[in-house]
Amino acid sequence: MVDYEVTVFTGDLAFASTFDNVYIKLVGKDESKRTLLPRSWMSPFFKGKVSHFTISCPAFLGKLTLIELDKQTKFFQDSWYLAKVEVTSPEGHTYHFPIYHWITDSDVHRFREGTALRIFEDNDSLDKYSRQQELQQQQKVYCWDVYEAGIPHCMKADSFLSLPCDIRFSLTKITEMAYTAAKGLAELELREIAECKENFTCIEDISHLLSAHRTETSDYVCQHWKEDAFFGYQFLNGVNPMLIQRCTSLLENFPVNDDMVFLHGQHSLADEMENGNIFLCDYKLLDGVQANTINGKKQYLMAPLVLLQKTPDDKLMPLAIQLKQKPGDENPIFVPTDSEYDWLLAKIFVKSADFNLYELSAHLLRIHLLAEVFTMSLLHNLPMVHPLYKLLKPHTRYTLQINYLARDLLLSKDGDLAKFTASGGEGVTTILQKSLSSLTYSSLCIPDDIAQRGLTDVPGFYYRDDGLKIWNIIHSFVSNVLRHYYKTDDEVQQDTELQNWIQEIFEHGFLSQESTGIPQKFSTVDEMVKFVTMVIFTCSAQHTAVNAGQYDFGAWMPNNPTSLQLPPPTEKGAANEKTMLDTFPDVNTTVHAMAITWLLSTQSSDRVLLGQYPEMHFTEEVPLQEILKFQENLKKLSADIKDRNKKLDLPYTYFDPEVIENSVSI
Ligand code: FE2
């Protein structure tokens, strides 16, 4: 007889333990018997527990390729979260079986040894296991659904309880999130006024809302929100750095001229454009969007155009604002020399448009909905033994559940967007559809995006500076790991599972629109590496960059009003402070928006930061070494960002690896 030492790691999660009888079979060239893993009166499969067993076989089994596991009810049916199994052979070789999976039934489950294998090199003859069967099973559990026509497809889920165990939040995450959601208004000391459907009558009343929960940035915003330089700064380093672009020729529908913006003839727009100093923010995607009705009052959502100039002291100053796309007498072009409240109101309408476009396009569509598609396609097309599954699975944690909650609580007809934002209701779908039709692959890849928007040399652009460094670190990691497995372009082309993954993303995420430039297949290793880099960057760094600052920049409502309830001035000179206060959203809209952004900006205590892999699907030396290098590079970048931030009035922290999560989880 020969002995195999088996070590079973039950995951350290709430309810991970099982009291059931667990059976194992080791499969190599030969198979062991299906063997009960012995237990005393205590279960060896308690959460967080590591248990050791010996399995005796009449002869060597050869190289182990698979284990079969099943559990049979001892007292009552329960679920078991199995992290991994290790088996040491009589020759002393240890085989690793990464699992990280809930076992909820009494069926036999088959798990492959940890060495990554692509389909064309997977030559182990395994009677009862096939990659195809594994994928067919996943496709039964995770089905596509269409939430609204014209937007990326999503996971079908009938109810919260129908979500598969493997994608659910941990108890810690769900408890903290429910607590934050339920207590948000109370914590912010806003509950008493949460139902007040009145206007603000003075700016001080808005200041009082911030007294319970302030951040360094929210204080800064509160002090500087009226300043033109800070208005310009936020297009680079606020929550929406995705819209601004260098302007090389004026738009026909935005008839700005030198006399309007350079009263003393000190510059000309033509020269300044030639010098690369003119920038544009165009909210054309909001043109024609039906604005919401809130508290029985019609709301207003503009589609502004903003022209900005980089000054010799490296500030980005707004030169002109036109609030609707079609020029005309009732659509004045506002300039900084207008009356205080004309100019301030013009900027407030821009900021409200920015909030609505950013939340739906830059945040929801370009990150959350795409991350769901990347995840669904991964589960459908890549078996656990595939190297890309091992690389990407940790970057999908909680994404399917958070998106289910977003559809249920934010996007639905009676969700928070419908109650508290100008784009809520019909506008949500319109904006998502328009954003998807204008989405391009290059805009999802920060090096291409920055170059195409002409922003490579804009000073003080920390989103770009830090984002490019993060992109390069992720790219190097992805490249080194994937090139270990794919030595030639031929291998990429031969990998039908990989090709199915990208094809399904193209179909379900980008609705087969070739104009997006999203690849439909990978022909080269380079193409695959770039796309996978984009996936990890989008799900981790980019999400944090546009998500984490929502309370910082939005808590002071005048800086980011979610809705406005008077139309903008159609002629100059009539607006005053009361006009501004009457234009602002009602008290209840304001405080609920604060509570939501607070919830979305609050990190869970069980978050997993970028580059951390508590679920380690790789077992081979090369990827494990690359993970260590990746972590070192991120640590160094974090230190560099912290050093740089010491010199800034307003630190830019959203690309600090110490705050970036591995996946879209909030
Ligand atoms: Fe988010």
Coordinates of C-alpha atoms in Angstrom, one line a residue, residues 187-611:
E187 CA -25.0 59.0 10.3
L188 CA -25.0 62.2 8.3
E189 CA -27.6 63.6 10.7
L190 CA -29.9 64.3 7.8
R191 CA -32.9 62.0 8.7
E192 CA -35.1 64.7 10.1
I193 CA -35.0 66.7 6.8
A194 CA -35.0 63.7 4.5
E195 CA -38.7 64.2 3.6
C196 CA -38.5 68.0 3.2
K197 CA -39.6 68.9 -0.3
E198 CA -38.8 72.5 0.1
N199 CA -36.2 74.7 -1.5
F200 CA -33.2 75.9 0.3
T201 CA -33.7 79.5 1.3
C202 CA -30.1 80.3 2.2
I203 CA -26.6 78.9 1.4
E204 CA -25.9 78.4 5.1
D205 CA -28.6 75.8 5.3
I206 CA -26.7 73.8 2.7
S207 CA -23.5 74.2 4.7
H208 CA -25.2 72.7 7.8
L209 CA -25.7 69.5 5.9
L210 CA -22.0 68.8 5.8
S211 CA -21.5 69.2 9.5
A212 CA -21.8 65.5 10.4
H213 CA -19.5 64.1 7.9
R214 CA -16.7 66.0 6.1
T215 CA -13.6 65.0 4.3
E216 CA -10.5 67.0 3.5
T217 CA -11.7 67.2 -0.1
S218 CA -15.3 68.1 0.8
D219 CA -14.0 71.0 2.9
Y220 CA -11.8 72.1 0.0
V221 CA -14.7 71.9 -2.4
C222 CA -17.0 73.9 -0.1
Q223 CA -14.4 76.7 0.1
H224 CA -13.4 76.8 -3.6
W225 CA -16.5 75.7 -5.5
K226 CA -17.2 79.1 -7.0
E227 CA -13.7 79.7 -8.3
D228 CA -13.1 79.3 -12.0
A229 CA -9.7 77.7 -11.5
F230 CA -11.3 74.9 -9.4
F231 CA -14.1 74.5 -11.9
G232 CA -11.4 73.9 -14.5
Y233 CA -9.3 71.7 -12.2
Q234 CA -12.2 69.3 -11.8
F235 CA -12.3 68.4 -15.5
L236 CA -8.8 67.0 -15.0
N237 CA -8.8 65.6 -11.4
G238 CA -12.4 65.5 -10.2
V239 CA -14.7 62.5 -10.4
N240 CA -15.1 62.9 -14.2
P241 CA -11.8 63.3 -15.9
M242 CA -13.2 61.5 -19.0
L243 CA -14.7 64.3 -21.0
I244 CA -12.3 67.1 -21.5
Q245 CA -10.3 67.3 -24.8
R246 CA -8.0 69.6 -26.6
C247 CA -9.8 71.9 -29.0
T248 CA -8.2 72.5 -32.4
S249 CA -11.1 74.1 -34.2
L250 CA -14.3 75.8 -32.9
L251 CA -17.6 74.0 -33.3
E252 CA -20.2 75.5 -35.6
N253 CA -22.8 75.2 -32.9
F254 CA -20.8 77.0 -30.3
P255 CA -20.1 80.4 -32.0
V256 CA -17.6 81.8 -29.5
N257 CA -15.4 84.7 -30.8
D258 CA -12.4 86.6 -29.7
D259 CA -14.4 89.7 -28.7
M260 CA -16.5 87.6 -26.2
V261 CA -13.6 86.0 -24.4
F262 CA -10.6 88.3 -24.8
L263 CA -12.1 91.7 -24.1
H264 CA -8.8 93.5 -24.3
G265 CA -7.6 91.8 -27.4
Q266 CA -4.9 90.1 -25.4
H267 CA -5.2 86.8 -27.3
S268 CA -6.9 85.3 -30.2
L269 CA -8.7 81.9 -30.1
A270 CA -7.0 80.9 -33.3
D271 CA -3.5 81.5 -31.8
E272 CA -4.4 79.9 -28.5
M273 CA -5.7 76.8 -30.3
E274 CA -2.5 76.8 -32.4
N275 CA -0.5 76.9 -29.2
G276 CA -2.5 74.0 -27.7
N277 CA -4.0 76.1 -25.0
I278 CA -7.8 75.7 -25.7
F279 CA -9.9 72.8 -24.4
L280 CA -13.5 71.7 -24.8
C281 CA -16.0 69.8 -22.8
D282 CA -19.0 68.8 -24.9
Y283 CA -22.1 67.2 -23.2
K284 CA -23.8 66.5 -26.5
L285 CA -24.8 63.0 -25.3
L286 CA -27.3 64.8 -23.1
D287 CA -29.0 66.6 -25.9
G288 CA -32.7 65.7 -26.2
V289 CA -32.7 63.7 -23.0
Q290 CA -36.0 63.8 -21.3
A291 CA -35.5 65.4 -17.8
N292 CA -37.1 63.9 -14.8
T293 CA -40.0 65.2 -12.6
I294 CA -39.1 65.2 -8.9
N295 CA -41.5 66.2 -6.0
G296 CA -44.0 66.9 -8.7
K297 CA -41.8 69.5 -10.3
K298 CA -40.2 69.5 -13.7
Q299 CA -36.5 69.2 -13.7
Y300 CA -33.9 70.6 -16.1
L301 CA -30.9 68.9 -17.6
M302 CA -28.8 70.8 -20.1
A303 CA -26.3 69.6 -22.8
P304 CA -23.6 72.3 -22.3
L305 CA -20.5 73.2 -24.2
V306 CA -17.6 74.6 -22.2
L307 CA -14.5 76.2 -23.6
L308 CA -11.4 76.4 -21.4
Q309 CA -8.0 78.0 -21.7
K310 CA -4.7 76.9 -20.2
T311 CA -3.1 80.0 -18.7
P312 CA 0.6 80.8 -18.5
D313 CA 0.5 79.9 -14.8
D314 CA -0.8 76.4 -15.7
K315 CA -4.4 76.9 -14.6
L316 CA -7.3 75.7 -16.7
M317 CA -9.8 78.6 -16.8
P318 CA -13.3 78.5 -18.3
L319 CA -13.7 81.0 -21.1
A320 CA -17.3 80.4 -22.2
I321 CA -20.3 78.3 -21.5
Q322 CA -23.3 77.6 -23.8
L323 CA -25.9 75.4 -22.0
K324 CA -27.7 74.0 -25.0
Q325 CA -26.3 72.5 -28.1
K326 CA -28.3 74.6 -30.6
P327 CA -27.1 78.2 -30.6
G328 CA -29.7 81.0 -30.5
D329 CA -30.9 84.1 -28.9
E330 CA -32.4 82.3 -25.9
N331 CA -29.3 80.3 -25.5
P332 CA -26.7 82.9 -24.5
I333 CA -23.0 82.2 -24.3
F334 CA -22.0 82.9 -20.8
V335 CA -18.5 84.3 -20.0
P336 CA -16.7 85.1 -16.8
T337 CA -17.3 88.8 -17.1
D338 CA -21.1 88.3 -16.9
S339 CA -22.8 89.1 -13.7
E340 CA -21.8 87.0 -10.7
Y341 CA -25.0 84.9 -10.7
D342 CA -25.3 84.5 -14.5
W343 CA -21.8 83.0 -14.6
L344 CA -22.2 81.0 -11.4
L345 CA -25.5 79.6 -12.7
A346 CA -24.0 78.6 -16.0
K347 CA -21.3 76.7 -14.1
I348 CA -23.9 75.1 -11.9
F349 CA -25.8 73.8 -14.9
V350 CA -22.6 72.4 -16.3
K351 CA -21.8 70.6 -13.0
S352 CA -25.3 69.1 -12.9
A353 CA -25.0 67.9 -16.5
D354 CA -21.6 66.5 -15.6
F355 CA -22.9 64.6 -12.6
N356 CA -25.7 63.0 -14.7
L357 CA -23.5 62.1 -17.7
Y358 CA -20.6 60.9 -15.5
E359 CA -22.7 58.7 -13.3
L360 CA -24.4 56.9 -16.1
S361 CA -21.7 56.9 -18.8
A362 CA -18.3 57.0 -17.1
H363 CA -19.3 55.0 -14.1
L364 CA -22.2 52.8 -14.7
L365 CA -21.9 51.9 -18.4
R366 CA -18.1 52.1 -19.0
I367 CA -17.2 50.2 -15.8
H368 CA -20.1 48.4 -14.0
L369 CA -22.0 47.1 -17.0
L370 CA -18.8 46.2 -19.0
A371 CA -17.3 44.5 -15.9
E372 CA -20.4 42.3 -15.7
V373 CA -20.0 41.3 -19.4
F374 CA -16.3 40.5 -18.9
T375 CA -17.3 38.4 -15.9
M376 CA -20.2 36.6 -17.6
S377 CA -18.1 35.7 -20.6
L378 CA -15.3 34.5 -18.3
L379 CA -17.7 32.1 -16.5
H380 CA -19.2 30.9 -19.8
N381 CA -16.1 30.3 -21.8
L382 CA -13.0 29.7 -19.6
P383 CA -12.8 26.6 -17.5
M384 CA -11.1 27.0 -14.1
V385 CA -7.9 25.4 -15.4
H386 CA -7.5 28.1 -18.1
P387 CA -4.7 30.6 -17.4
L388 CA -6.9 33.5 -18.2
Y389 CA -9.5 32.3 -15.7
K390 CA -6.8 32.2 -13.1
L391 CA -5.7 35.7 -13.9
L392 CA -9.1 37.4 -14.2
K393 CA -11.3 35.6 -11.7
P394 CA -10.1 37.6 -8.7
H395 CA -11.0 40.8 -10.6
T396 CA -14.6 39.8 -10.9
R397 CA -15.3 39.5 -7.1
Y398 CA -18.8 40.8 -6.2
T399 CA -19.4 42.4 -9.6
L400 CA -22.5 40.4 -10.5
Q401 CA -24.1 41.0 -7.2
I402 CA -23.4 44.8 -7.0
N403 CA -24.8 45.2 -10.5
Y404 CA -27.9 43.2 -9.5
L405 CA -28.3 45.7 -6.6
A406 CA -27.7 48.7 -8.8
R407 CA -30.5 47.6 -11.2
D408 CA -32.8 46.8 -8.3
L409 CA -32.1 49.9 -6.1
L410 CA -30.8 52.6 -8.4
L411 CA -31.9 52.0 -12.0
S412 CA -35.4 50.6 -11.5
K413 CA -38.5 52.7 -12.1
D414 CA -38.8 53.5 -8.4
G415 CA -35.1 53.4 -7.8
D416 CA -33.0 56.2 -6.4
L417 CA -32.0 57.6 -9.8
A418 CA -35.6 58.0 -10.7
K419 CA -36.3 59.8 -7.4
F420 CA -33.3 62.1 -7.0
T421 CA -31.6 62.8 -10.4
A422 CA -32.5 64.9 -13.4
S423 CA -31.7 61.9 -15.7
G424 CA -33.8 59.5 -13.7
G425 CA -36.7 57.7 -15.5
E426 CA -36.5 57.6 -19.3
G427 CA -33.3 59.6 -19.4
V428 CA -31.3 56.8 -17.9
T429 CA -31.9 54.4 -20.8
T430 CA -31.4 57.2 -23.4
I431 CA -28.1 58.2 -21.9
L432 CA -26.9 54.6 -21.6
Q433 CA -27.9 53.8 -25.2
K434 CA -26.2 57.0 -26.6
S435 CA -23.1 56.4 -24.5
L436 CA -22.8 52.8 -25.8
S437 CA -23.2 53.8 -29.4
S438 CA -20.4 56.3 -29.1
L439 CA -18.1 54.1 -27.0
T440 CA -14.7 53.2 -28.5
Y441 CA -12.1 50.6 -27.5
S442 CA -9.4 53.3 -27.5
S443 CA -11.3 55.3 -24.9
L444 CA -11.2 52.4 -22.5
C445 CA -7.4 52.2 -22.8
I446 CA -5.9 55.2 -20.9
P447 CA -2.8 55.6 -23.0
D448 CA -4.8 55.8 -26.2
D449 CA -7.6 57.8 -24.6
I450 CA -5.2 60.5 -23.3
A451 CA -3.4 60.7 -26.7
Q452 CA -6.7 60.9 -28.6
R453 CA -8.1 63.7 -26.4
G454 CA -4.8 65.6 -26.9
L455 CA -4.0 65.7 -23.2
T456 CA -0.5 64.2 -23.1
D457 CA 1.2 67.5 -22.0
V458 CA -1.4 69.2 -19.9
P459 CA 0.2 70.2 -16.6
G460 CA -1.3 69.2 -13.2
F461 CA -3.2 66.3 -14.7
Y462 CA -2.8 63.7 -11.9
Y463 CA -5.5 61.3 -13.2
R464 CA -3.3 61.0 -16.3
D465 CA 0.0 60.8 -14.5
D466 CA -1.0 58.2 -12.0
G467 CA -3.4 56.3 -14.4
L468 CA -0.7 55.8 -17.0
K469 CA 1.7 54.4 -14.3
I470 CA -1.0 52.0 -13.1
W471 CA -1.8 51.0 -16.6
N472 CA 1.9 50.3 -17.3
I473 CA 2.3 48.2 -14.1
I474 CA -0.9 46.2 -14.9
H475 CA 0.3 45.8 -18.6
S476 CA 3.7 44.5 -17.5
F477 CA 2.1 42.0 -15.1
V478 CA -0.5 40.8 -17.6
S479 CA 2.2 40.6 -20.3
N480 CA 4.6 38.6 -18.2
V481 CA 2.0 36.1 -17.0
L482 CA 0.3 35.6 -20.4
R483 CA 3.5 35.4 -22.4
H484 CA 4.6 32.6 -20.1
Y485 CA 1.7 30.6 -21.5
Y486 CA 1.4 32.0 -25.0
K487 CA 4.7 32.0 -26.8
T488 CA 3.4 32.7 -30.3
D489 CA 0.5 34.4 -32.0
D490 CA -0.5 30.9 -33.4
E491 CA -1.2 29.7 -29.9
V492 CA -3.5 32.7 -29.3
Q493 CA -5.4 31.9 -32.6
Q494 CA -5.7 28.2 -31.7
D495 CA -7.2 28.8 -28.3
T496 CA -10.9 28.5 -29.1
E497 CA -11.9 29.2 -25.5
L498 CA -10.1 32.4 -25.5
Q499 CA -11.6 33.4 -28.8
N500 CA -15.1 32.5 -27.5
W501 CA -14.5 34.8 -24.5
I502 CA -13.7 37.9 -26.6
Q503 CA -16.4 37.0 -29.1
E504 CA -19.1 36.8 -26.4
I505 CA -17.9 40.2 -25.0
F506 CA -18.2 41.7 -28.4
E507 CA -21.7 40.4 -28.8
H508 CA -23.2 40.9 -25.4
G509 CA -21.2 43.9 -24.2
F510 CA -20.8 46.0 -27.3
L511 CA -23.9 44.5 -29.1
S512 CA -21.7 43.5 -32.1
Q513 CA -21.0 47.2 -33.0
E514 CA -17.9 47.1 -35.1
S515 CA -17.6 50.9 -34.8
T516 CA -16.5 50.5 -31.2
G517 CA -13.2 49.0 -32.4
I518 CA -13.6 46.3 -29.8
P519 CA -11.8 43.2 -31.1
Q520 CA -14.0 40.3 -32.1
K521 CA -11.1 37.9 -32.0
F522 CA -7.4 38.0 -30.9
S523 CA -4.8 37.4 -33.7
T524 CA -1.7 38.2 -31.7
V525 CA -0.4 37.9 -28.1
D526 CA -0.1 41.7 -28.1
E527 CA -3.8 42.2 -28.8
M528 CA -4.7 39.7 -26.1
V529 CA -2.4 41.4 -23.5
K530 CA -3.7 44.8 -24.3
F531 CA -7.4 43.8 -24.0
V532 CA -6.8 41.9 -20.7
T533 CA -4.9 44.9 -19.3
M534 CA -7.9 47.0 -20.2
V535 CA -10.2 44.6 -18.4
I536 CA -8.2 44.6 -15.2
F537 CA -7.6 48.4 -15.4
T538 CA -11.3 49.1 -15.9
C539 CA -12.4 46.7 -13.1
S540 CA -9.9 48.0 -10.6
A541 CA -8.1 51.4 -11.0
Q542 CA -10.6 53.1 -13.3
H543 CA -13.5 52.2 -11.1
T544 CA -11.8 53.6 -8.1
A545 CA -10.8 56.8 -10.0
V546 CA -14.5 57.6 -10.8
N547 CA -16.2 56.0 -7.8
A548 CA -14.2 56.9 -4.7
G549 CA -14.5 60.7 -5.0
Q550 CA -18.3 60.9 -5.3
Y551 CA -18.9 62.0 -1.7
D552 CA -15.7 64.2 -1.7
F553 CA -16.8 66.2 -4.7
G554 CA -20.6 65.8 -4.4
A555 CA -21.3 66.3 -0.7
W556 CA -21.3 70.0 -1.2
M557 CA -24.4 70.0 -3.4
P558 CA -23.8 73.2 -5.3
N559 CA -20.7 71.7 -6.7
N560 CA -22.5 68.6 -8.1
P561 CA -26.3 69.0 -8.1
T562 CA -28.0 65.8 -9.1
S563 CA -30.9 67.8 -10.5
L564 CA -32.0 71.4 -11.1
Q565 CA -35.5 72.7 -11.0
L566 CA -35.5 76.0 -12.8
P567 CA -34.5 76.5 -16.5
P568 CA -31.3 78.3 -17.1
P569 CA -31.4 82.1 -17.8
T570 CA -32.3 82.9 -21.4
E571 CA -31.1 86.4 -21.0
K572 CA -28.3 87.9 -19.0
G573 CA -28.6 90.3 -16.0
A574 CA -31.7 89.0 -14.2
A575 CA -30.2 86.2 -12.0
N576 CA -29.5 86.7 -8.3
E577 CA -28.8 84.6 -5.3
K578 CA -32.5 83.7 -4.9
T579 CA -32.5 82.5 -8.5
M580 CA -29.7 80.2 -7.7
L581 CA -31.3 78.8 -4.5
D582 CA -34.6 78.3 -6.4
T583 CA -32.7 76.4 -9.1
F584 CA -31.0 74.0 -6.7
P585 CA -32.7 70.7 -5.9
D586 CA -35.1 70.4 -3.0
V587 CA -33.8 69.5 0.5
N588 CA -34.9 65.9 0.3
T589 CA -33.3 65.4 -3.2
T590 CA -30.0 66.9 -1.8
V591 CA -29.8 64.8 1.3
H592 CA -30.7 61.5 -0.3
A593 CA -28.1 62.2 -3.0
M594 CA -25.6 62.8 -0.2
A595 CA -26.5 59.5 1.5
I596 CA -26.2 57.6 -1.7
T597 CA -22.8 59.0 -2.7
W598 CA -21.6 58.4 0.9
L599 CA -22.7 54.8 0.6
L600 CA -20.9 54.4 -2.8
S601 CA -17.7 56.0 -1.5
T602 CA -17.5 53.9 1.7
Q603 CA -15.1 51.0 1.4
S604 CA -16.0 47.6 2.9
S605 CA -13.6 46.2 5.6
D606 CA -13.3 43.0 3.6
R607 CA -12.2 44.7 0.4
V608 CA -9.4 43.2 -1.6
L609 CA -6.9 45.7 -2.9
L610 CA -5.4 45.7 -6.4
G611 CA -2.7 42.9 -6.7

